[in-house]
XYZ file of C-alpha atoms in Angstrom:
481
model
C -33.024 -14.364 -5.429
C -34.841 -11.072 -4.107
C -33.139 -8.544 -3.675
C -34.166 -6.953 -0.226
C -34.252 -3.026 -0.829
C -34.474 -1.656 2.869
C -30.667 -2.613 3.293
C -29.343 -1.522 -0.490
C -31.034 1.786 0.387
C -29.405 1.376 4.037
C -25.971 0.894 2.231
C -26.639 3.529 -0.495
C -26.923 6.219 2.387
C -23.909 5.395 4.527
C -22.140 5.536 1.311
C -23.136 8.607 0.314
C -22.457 9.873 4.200
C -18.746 7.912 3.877
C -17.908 9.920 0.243
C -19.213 13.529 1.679
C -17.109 12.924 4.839
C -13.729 12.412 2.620
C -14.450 14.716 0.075
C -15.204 17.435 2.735
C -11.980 16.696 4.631
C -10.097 16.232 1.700
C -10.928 19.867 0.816
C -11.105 21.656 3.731
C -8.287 20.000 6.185
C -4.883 20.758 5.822
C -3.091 17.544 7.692
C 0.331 19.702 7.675
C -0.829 22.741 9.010
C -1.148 23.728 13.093
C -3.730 21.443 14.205
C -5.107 19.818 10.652
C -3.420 16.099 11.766
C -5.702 16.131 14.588
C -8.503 17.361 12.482
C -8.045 14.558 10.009
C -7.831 12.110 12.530
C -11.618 13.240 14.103
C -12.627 13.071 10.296
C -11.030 9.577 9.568
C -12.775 8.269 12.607
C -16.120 9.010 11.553
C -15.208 7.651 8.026
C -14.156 4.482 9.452
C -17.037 4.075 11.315
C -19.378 4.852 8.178
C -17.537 2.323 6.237
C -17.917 -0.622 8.700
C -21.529 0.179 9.212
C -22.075 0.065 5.557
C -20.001 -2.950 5.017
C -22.087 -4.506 8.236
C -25.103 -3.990 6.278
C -23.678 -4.914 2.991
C -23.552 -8.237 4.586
C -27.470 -8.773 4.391
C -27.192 -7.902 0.760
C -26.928 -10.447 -2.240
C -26.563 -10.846 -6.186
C -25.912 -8.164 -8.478
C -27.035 -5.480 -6.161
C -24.382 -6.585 -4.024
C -21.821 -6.321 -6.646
C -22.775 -2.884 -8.055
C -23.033 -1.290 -4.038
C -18.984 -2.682 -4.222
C -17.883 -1.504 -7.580
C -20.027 1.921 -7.528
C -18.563 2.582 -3.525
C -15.472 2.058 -4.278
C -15.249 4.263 -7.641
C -17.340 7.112 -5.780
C -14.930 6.950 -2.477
C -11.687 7.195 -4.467
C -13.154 10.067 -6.705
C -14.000 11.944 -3.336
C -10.493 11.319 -2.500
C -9.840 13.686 -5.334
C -11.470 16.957 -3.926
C -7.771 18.423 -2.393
C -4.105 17.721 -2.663
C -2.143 15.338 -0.201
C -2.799 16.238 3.477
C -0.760 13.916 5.168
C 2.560 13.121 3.128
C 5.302 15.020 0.799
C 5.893 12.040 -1.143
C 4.374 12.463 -4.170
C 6.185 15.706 -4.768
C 9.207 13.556 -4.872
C 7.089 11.499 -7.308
C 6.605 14.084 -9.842
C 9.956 15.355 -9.208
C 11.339 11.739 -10.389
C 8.788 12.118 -13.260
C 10.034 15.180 -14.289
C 13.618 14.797 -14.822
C 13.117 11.528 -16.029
C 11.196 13.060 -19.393
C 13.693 15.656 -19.844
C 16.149 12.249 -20.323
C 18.060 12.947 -16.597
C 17.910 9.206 -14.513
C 16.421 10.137 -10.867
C 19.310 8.460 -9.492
C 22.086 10.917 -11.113
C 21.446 13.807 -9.259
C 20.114 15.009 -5.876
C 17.155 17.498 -6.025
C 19.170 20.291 -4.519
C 21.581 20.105 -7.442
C 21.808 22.824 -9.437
C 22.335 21.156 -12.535
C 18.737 20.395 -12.210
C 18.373 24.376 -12.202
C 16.520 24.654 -15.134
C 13.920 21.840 -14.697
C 12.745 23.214 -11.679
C 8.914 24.231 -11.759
C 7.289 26.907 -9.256
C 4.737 24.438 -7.376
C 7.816 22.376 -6.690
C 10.564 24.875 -6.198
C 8.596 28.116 -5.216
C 10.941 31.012 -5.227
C 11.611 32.823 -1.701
C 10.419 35.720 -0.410
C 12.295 38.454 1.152
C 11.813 38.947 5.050
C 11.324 42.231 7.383
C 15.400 41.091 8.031
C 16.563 41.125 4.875
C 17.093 37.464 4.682
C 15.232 35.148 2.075
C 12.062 33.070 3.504
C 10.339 30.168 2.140
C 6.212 30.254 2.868
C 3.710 27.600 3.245
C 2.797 24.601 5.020
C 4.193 21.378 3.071
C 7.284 23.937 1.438
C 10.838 23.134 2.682
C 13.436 25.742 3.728
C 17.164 24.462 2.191
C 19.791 25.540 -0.037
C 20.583 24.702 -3.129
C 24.078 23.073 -3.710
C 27.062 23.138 -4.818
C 25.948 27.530 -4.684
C 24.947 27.896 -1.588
C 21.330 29.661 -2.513
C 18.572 29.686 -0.418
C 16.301 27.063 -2.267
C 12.489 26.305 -1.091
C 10.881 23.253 -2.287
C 7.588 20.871 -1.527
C 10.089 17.817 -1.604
C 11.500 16.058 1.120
C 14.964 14.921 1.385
C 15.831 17.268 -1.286
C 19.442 16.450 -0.243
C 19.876 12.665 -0.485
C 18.869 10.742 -3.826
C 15.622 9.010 -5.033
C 15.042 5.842 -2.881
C 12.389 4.141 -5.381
C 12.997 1.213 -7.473
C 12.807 0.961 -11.293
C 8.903 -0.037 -11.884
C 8.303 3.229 -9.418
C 10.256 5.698 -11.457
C 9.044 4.338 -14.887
C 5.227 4.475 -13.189
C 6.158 8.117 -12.436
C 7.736 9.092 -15.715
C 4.577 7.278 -17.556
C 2.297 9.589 -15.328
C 3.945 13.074 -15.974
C 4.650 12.290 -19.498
C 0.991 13.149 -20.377
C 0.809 16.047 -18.328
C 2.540 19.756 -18.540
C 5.457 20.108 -16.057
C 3.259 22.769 -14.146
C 0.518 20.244 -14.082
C 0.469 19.664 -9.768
C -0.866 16.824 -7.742
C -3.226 16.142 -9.622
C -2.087 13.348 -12.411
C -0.570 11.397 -9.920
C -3.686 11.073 -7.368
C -5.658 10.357 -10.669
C -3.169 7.263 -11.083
C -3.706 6.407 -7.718
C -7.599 6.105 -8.325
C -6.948 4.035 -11.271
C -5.134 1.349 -9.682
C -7.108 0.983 -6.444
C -10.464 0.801 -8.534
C -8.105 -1.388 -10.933
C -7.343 -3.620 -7.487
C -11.612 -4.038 -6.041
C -11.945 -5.373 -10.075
C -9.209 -7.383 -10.065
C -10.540 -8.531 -6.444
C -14.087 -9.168 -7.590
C -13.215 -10.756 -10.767
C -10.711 -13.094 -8.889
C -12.675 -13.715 -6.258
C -15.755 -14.759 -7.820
C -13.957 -17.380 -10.212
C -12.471 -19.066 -6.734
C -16.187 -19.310 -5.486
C -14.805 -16.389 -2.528
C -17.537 -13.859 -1.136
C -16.925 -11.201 -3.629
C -18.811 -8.706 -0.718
C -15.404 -9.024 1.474
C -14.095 -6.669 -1.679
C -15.349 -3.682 0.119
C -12.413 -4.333 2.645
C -10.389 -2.546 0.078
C -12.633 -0.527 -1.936
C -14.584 1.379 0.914
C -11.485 1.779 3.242
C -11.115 5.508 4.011
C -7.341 4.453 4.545
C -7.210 3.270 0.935
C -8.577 6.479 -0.090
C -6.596 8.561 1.543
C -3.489 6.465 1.289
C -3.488 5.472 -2.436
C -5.452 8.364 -3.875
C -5.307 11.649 -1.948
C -1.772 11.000 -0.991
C -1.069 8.744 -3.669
C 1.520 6.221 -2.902
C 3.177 4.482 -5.152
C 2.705 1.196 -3.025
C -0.990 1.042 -4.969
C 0.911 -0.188 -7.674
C 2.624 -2.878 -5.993
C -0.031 -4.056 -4.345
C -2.189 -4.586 -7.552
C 0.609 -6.130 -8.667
C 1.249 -8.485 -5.803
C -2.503 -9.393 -6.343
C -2.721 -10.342 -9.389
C 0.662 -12.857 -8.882
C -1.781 -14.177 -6.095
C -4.195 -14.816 -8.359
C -1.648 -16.254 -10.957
C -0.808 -18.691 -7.534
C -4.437 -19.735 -7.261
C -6.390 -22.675 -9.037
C -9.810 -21.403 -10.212
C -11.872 -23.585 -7.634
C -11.314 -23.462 -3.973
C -9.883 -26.339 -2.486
C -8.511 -27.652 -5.773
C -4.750 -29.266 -5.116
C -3.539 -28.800 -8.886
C 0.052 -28.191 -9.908
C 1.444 -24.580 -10.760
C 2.776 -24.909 -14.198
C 5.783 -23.352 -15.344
C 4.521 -20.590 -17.594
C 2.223 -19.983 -14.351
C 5.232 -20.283 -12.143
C 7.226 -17.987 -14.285
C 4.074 -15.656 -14.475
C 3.810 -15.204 -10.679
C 7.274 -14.410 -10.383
C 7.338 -12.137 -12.627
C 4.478 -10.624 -10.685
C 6.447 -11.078 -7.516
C 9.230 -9.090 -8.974
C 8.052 -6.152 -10.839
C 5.926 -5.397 -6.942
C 9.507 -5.639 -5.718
C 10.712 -3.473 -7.988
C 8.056 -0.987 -7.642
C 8.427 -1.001 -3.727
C 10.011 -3.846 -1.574
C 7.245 -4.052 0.661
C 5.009 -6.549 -1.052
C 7.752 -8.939 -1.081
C 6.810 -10.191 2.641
C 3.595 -11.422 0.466
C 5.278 -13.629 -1.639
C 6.924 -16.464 0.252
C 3.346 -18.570 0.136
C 2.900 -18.207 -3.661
C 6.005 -20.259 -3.945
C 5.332 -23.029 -2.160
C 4.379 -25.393 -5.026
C 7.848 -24.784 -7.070
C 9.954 -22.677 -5.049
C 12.574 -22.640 -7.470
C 10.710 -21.553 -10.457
C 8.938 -18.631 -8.825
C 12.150 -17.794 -6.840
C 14.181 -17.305 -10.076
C 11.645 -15.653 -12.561
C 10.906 -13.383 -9.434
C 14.691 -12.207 -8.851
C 15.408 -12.164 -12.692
C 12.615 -9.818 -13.235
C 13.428 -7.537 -10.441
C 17.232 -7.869 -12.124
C 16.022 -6.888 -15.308
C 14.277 -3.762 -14.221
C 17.185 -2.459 -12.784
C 19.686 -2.776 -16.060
C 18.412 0.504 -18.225
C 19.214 2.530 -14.957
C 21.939 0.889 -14.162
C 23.362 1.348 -17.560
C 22.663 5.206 -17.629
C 23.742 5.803 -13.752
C 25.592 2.698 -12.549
C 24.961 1.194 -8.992
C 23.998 4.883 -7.862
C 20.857 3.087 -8.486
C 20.876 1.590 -5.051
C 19.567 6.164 -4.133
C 18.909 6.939 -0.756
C 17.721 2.925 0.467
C 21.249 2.568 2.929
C 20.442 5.870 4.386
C 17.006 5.378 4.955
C 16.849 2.483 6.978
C 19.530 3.913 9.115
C 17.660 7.731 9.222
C 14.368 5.390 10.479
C 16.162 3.655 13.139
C 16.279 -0.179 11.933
C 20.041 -0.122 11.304
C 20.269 0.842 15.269
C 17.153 -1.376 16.609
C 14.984 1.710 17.818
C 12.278 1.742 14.938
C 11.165 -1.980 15.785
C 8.180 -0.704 18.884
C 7.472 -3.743 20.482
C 11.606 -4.823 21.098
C 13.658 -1.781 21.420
C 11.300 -1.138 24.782
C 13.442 -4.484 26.091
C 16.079 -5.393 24.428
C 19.630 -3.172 23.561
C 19.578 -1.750 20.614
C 22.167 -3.965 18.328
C 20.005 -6.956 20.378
C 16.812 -5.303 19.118
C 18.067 -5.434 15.388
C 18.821 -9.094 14.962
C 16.199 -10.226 16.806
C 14.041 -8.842 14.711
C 15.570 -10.205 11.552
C 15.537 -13.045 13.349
C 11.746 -13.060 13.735
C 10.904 -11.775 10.624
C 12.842 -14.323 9.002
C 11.329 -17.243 10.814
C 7.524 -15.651 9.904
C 8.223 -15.828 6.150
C 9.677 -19.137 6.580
C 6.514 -20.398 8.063
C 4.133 -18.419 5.779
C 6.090 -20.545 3.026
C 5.879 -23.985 4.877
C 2.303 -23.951 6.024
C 1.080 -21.765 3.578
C -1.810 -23.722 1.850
C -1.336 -22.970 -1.504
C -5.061 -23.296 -2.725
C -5.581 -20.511 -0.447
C -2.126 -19.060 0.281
C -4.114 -15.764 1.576
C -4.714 -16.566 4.852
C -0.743 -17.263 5.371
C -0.051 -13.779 3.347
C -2.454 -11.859 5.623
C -0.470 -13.955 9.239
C 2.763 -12.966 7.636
C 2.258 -9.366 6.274
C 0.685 -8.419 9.615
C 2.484 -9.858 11.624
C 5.981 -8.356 9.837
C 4.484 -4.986 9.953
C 4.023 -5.421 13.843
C 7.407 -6.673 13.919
C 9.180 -3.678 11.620
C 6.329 -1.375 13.334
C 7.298 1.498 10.808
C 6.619 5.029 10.855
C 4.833 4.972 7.702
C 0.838 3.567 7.702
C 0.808 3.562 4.026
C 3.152 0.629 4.383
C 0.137 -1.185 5.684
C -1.815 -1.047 2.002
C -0.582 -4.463 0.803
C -2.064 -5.910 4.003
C -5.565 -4.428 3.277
C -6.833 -6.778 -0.202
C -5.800 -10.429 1.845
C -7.811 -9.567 4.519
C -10.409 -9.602 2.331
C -9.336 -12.080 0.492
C -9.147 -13.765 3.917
C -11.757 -12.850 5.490
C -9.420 -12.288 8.428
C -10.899 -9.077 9.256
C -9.436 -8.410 12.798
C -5.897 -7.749 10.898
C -7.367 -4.175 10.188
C -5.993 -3.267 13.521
C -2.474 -2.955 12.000
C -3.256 0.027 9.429
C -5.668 1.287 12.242
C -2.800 1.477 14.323
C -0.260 2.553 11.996
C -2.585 5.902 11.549
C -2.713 5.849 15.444
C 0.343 5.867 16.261
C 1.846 8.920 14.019
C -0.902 10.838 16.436
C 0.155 9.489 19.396
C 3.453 11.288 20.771
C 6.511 9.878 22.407
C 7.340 6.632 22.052
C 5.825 4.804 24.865
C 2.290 5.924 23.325
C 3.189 4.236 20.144
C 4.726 0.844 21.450
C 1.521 1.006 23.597
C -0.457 1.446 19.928
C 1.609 -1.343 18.648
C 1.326 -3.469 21.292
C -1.796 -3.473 21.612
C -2.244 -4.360 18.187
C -0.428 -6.963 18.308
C -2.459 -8.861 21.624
C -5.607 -7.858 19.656
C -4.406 -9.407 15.908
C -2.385 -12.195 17.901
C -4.790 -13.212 20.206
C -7.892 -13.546 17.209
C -5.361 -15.779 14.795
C -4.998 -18.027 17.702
C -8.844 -18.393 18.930
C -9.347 -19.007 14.502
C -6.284 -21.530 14.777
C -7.418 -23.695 17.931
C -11.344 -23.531 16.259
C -10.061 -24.839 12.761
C -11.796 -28.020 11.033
C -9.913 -31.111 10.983
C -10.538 -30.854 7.052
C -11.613 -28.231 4.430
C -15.117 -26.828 4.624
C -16.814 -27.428 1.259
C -17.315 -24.190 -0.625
C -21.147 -23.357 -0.424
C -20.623 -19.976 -1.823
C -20.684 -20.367 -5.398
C -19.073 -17.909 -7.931
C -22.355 -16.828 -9.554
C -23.986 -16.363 -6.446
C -23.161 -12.754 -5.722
C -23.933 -11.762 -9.321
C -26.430 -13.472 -10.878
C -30.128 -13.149 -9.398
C -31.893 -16.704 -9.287
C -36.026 -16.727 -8.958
């Protein structure tokens, strides 16, 4: 095959454009100080609009060249991502915190961050010390630093970590990810390790994409989904969320699901069965989110994936449990009532209609019914296209405050090739700009018609039997004459 060089060189550009753009934001825009949100939202558009044009053009593209543009793109975005620390969320202060205490042998879950037994493992970037005011009275500086005190003394305490008050909320797999990361690094080391991580496994996640796609005969271009998105980059690297890692994982126990061919009806073993559960449960157990991806990778033995999934996320649990005992369950119960879900205000698109306690179960109601479906009509040579329905269309439903939630949506759209789902995460971002909370259930809602409305138009225009593959695996990375 020839490669055509006026659109490589077209893609080369926009990708150099898309990388300059986030490094020069992440360097110079401070999302957390007066103004910097709406700065990084002007900057995000334009990356966003870089990235589609480049994955546009990408689509004219073929063979190796196609492959390298995806693999070399995605490495180059996420080290751009690099170039400042997190501008949009505290969370990976907490992170290191975890990290932290967890080397110097203290479980996460023992103690609140405000403790002051923790006194002495308290490091400057994390706990800067206050300075004295014109009124006498100590003052904590800086944009992303907390005023609190410390407890059971009373001191005025200033830290970079949210909710230093309440305990860890992050499963087992999470805290041993963040002891694994800081345990190479000096305690003064900063944001730096863990944004590193966070570059490791979303390059880790466009290889395991390519790699899995191309055995399955897939387009491997649709990889750029992930790999280019300026929300990935921002989301798992500069801000470096923990969810990266359960959505690699959650990936690769899709993968485990899948027969090599497309369209192939073979059984799931049991060592596979047992292997995508496991999958399914260390995600869990690194962040409960992905677990609204899993219902369709059971559908060939239900049983076997169910129980290797829940003993898994069991088993990560028991060395914590054993050190702290079931203070393991942190900060979770508090959480979903601080974020509105125990009450029925968080969910956008219901609370606008429906009493609160009304709001709540029918909700869980919903939700429920959409990962009983993605199970039952999930096709499980392809069980993507029910993942990306589901995931979406939970996220709608939960609508929650976070976008980074939205990361274990991003890979089955490309895996998909349901691209129009990209509204949620687009509207996730959206909304935490958009104040008040008609503007939001307005962002939501909108969403939901757009992402709705497209599954239905693919739905009524479905063949009455599987389209033959005519992509084949080595056709995206093998020239031909």
């Amino acid at each position: 095959m020839k490669v055509t060089v006026l659109p490589v060189l077209a893609v080369s550009v926009l990708l150099a454009a898309l990388v300059t753009v986030t490094a020069v934001s992440t360097a110079t825009v401070d999302g957390f100080a007066p103004g910097g949100g709406a700065t990084l939202g002007v900057t995000t558009g334009v990356a966003w609009a870089l990235a589609v044009a480049a994955f546009l053009l990408l689509l004219l593209v073929r063979g190796r060249a196609a492959l390298i543009l995806v693999l070399a793109g995605s490495a180059a975005l996420g080290v751009a991502a690099l170039a400042g620390p997190p501008n949009l969320s505290t969370d990976s202060a907490r992170y290191a915190w975890d990290g932290i205490v967890q080397n110097h042998g203290v479980s996460p879950y023992a103690h609140v961050p405000a403790s002051d037994a923790l006194d002495q493992y308290r490091v400057p970037w994390l706990f800067p010390a206050p300075a004295d005011g014109a009124d006498g009275a100590e003052h904590c500086t800086g944009s992303r630093i907390e005023q609190t005190t410390s407890i059971p003394s009373g001191g005025t305490l200033c830290t970079a970590l949210n909710r230093p008050h309440v305990p860890t909320i992050y499963p087992p797999v999470a805290e041993g990810f963040f002891a694994a990361v800081r345990s190479v690094v000096p305690d003064d080391a900063e944001y730096l390790p863990l944004q590193v991580a966070g570059l490791l496994l979303s390059s880790a996640t466009t290889v395991l994409l390519v790699l899995g796609m191309r055995k399955r005969g897939l387009d491997v271009r649709w990889a750029a989904v992930w790999g280019w998105s300026p929300f990935v980059a921002a989301e798992a690297v500069t801000n470096s969320h923990v969810d990266a890692l359960g959505v690699f994982l959650i990936v690769a126990a899709t993968f485990a699901a899948v027969p090599v061919s497309v369209g192939a009806r073979d059984g799931l073993s049991r060592r596979r069965a047992l292997l995508v559960g496991m999958g399914i449960g260390l995600a869990m157990a690194t962040k409960f989110v992905p677990v609204i991806a899993a219902p369709p990778l059971a559908r060939r033995r239900p049983v076997g994936v169910g129980a290797s999934a829940v003993l898994t996320f069991a088993l990560t649990y028991v060395p914590y449990v054993a050190i702290t005992g079931w203070s393991v369950l942190g900060y979770l119960p508090g959480y979903l009532s601080e974020e509105g879900y125990d009450s029925g205000s968080r969910f956008a698109l219901l609370s606008g209609v429906l009493p609160s306690a009304a709001a709540t179960v029918v909700a869980a109601a919903l939700i429920l019914a959409v990962l009983i479906a993605s199970w039952w009509f999930a096709d499980p040579a392809q069980p993507w296209v029910a993942q990306v329905v589901s995931i979406g269309a939970v996220l709608l439903i939960a609508s929650p405050a976070y976008p980074w939630y939205a990361l274990v949506l991003v890979p089955f759209i490309a895996l998909s090739r349901r691209w129009e789902w990209l509204v949620v995460p687009l509207a996730l971002s959206v909304r935490t700009l958009v104040p008040g909370g008609v503007g939001a259930t307005l962002v939501i809602l909108a969403a939901a018609v757009f992402a709705g409305g497209a599954t239905v138009v693919r739905w009524r225009r479905r063949p009455t039997r599987p389209p033959a593959t005519t992509l084949e695996p080595a056709s995206l990375t093998k020239e031909t004459p």
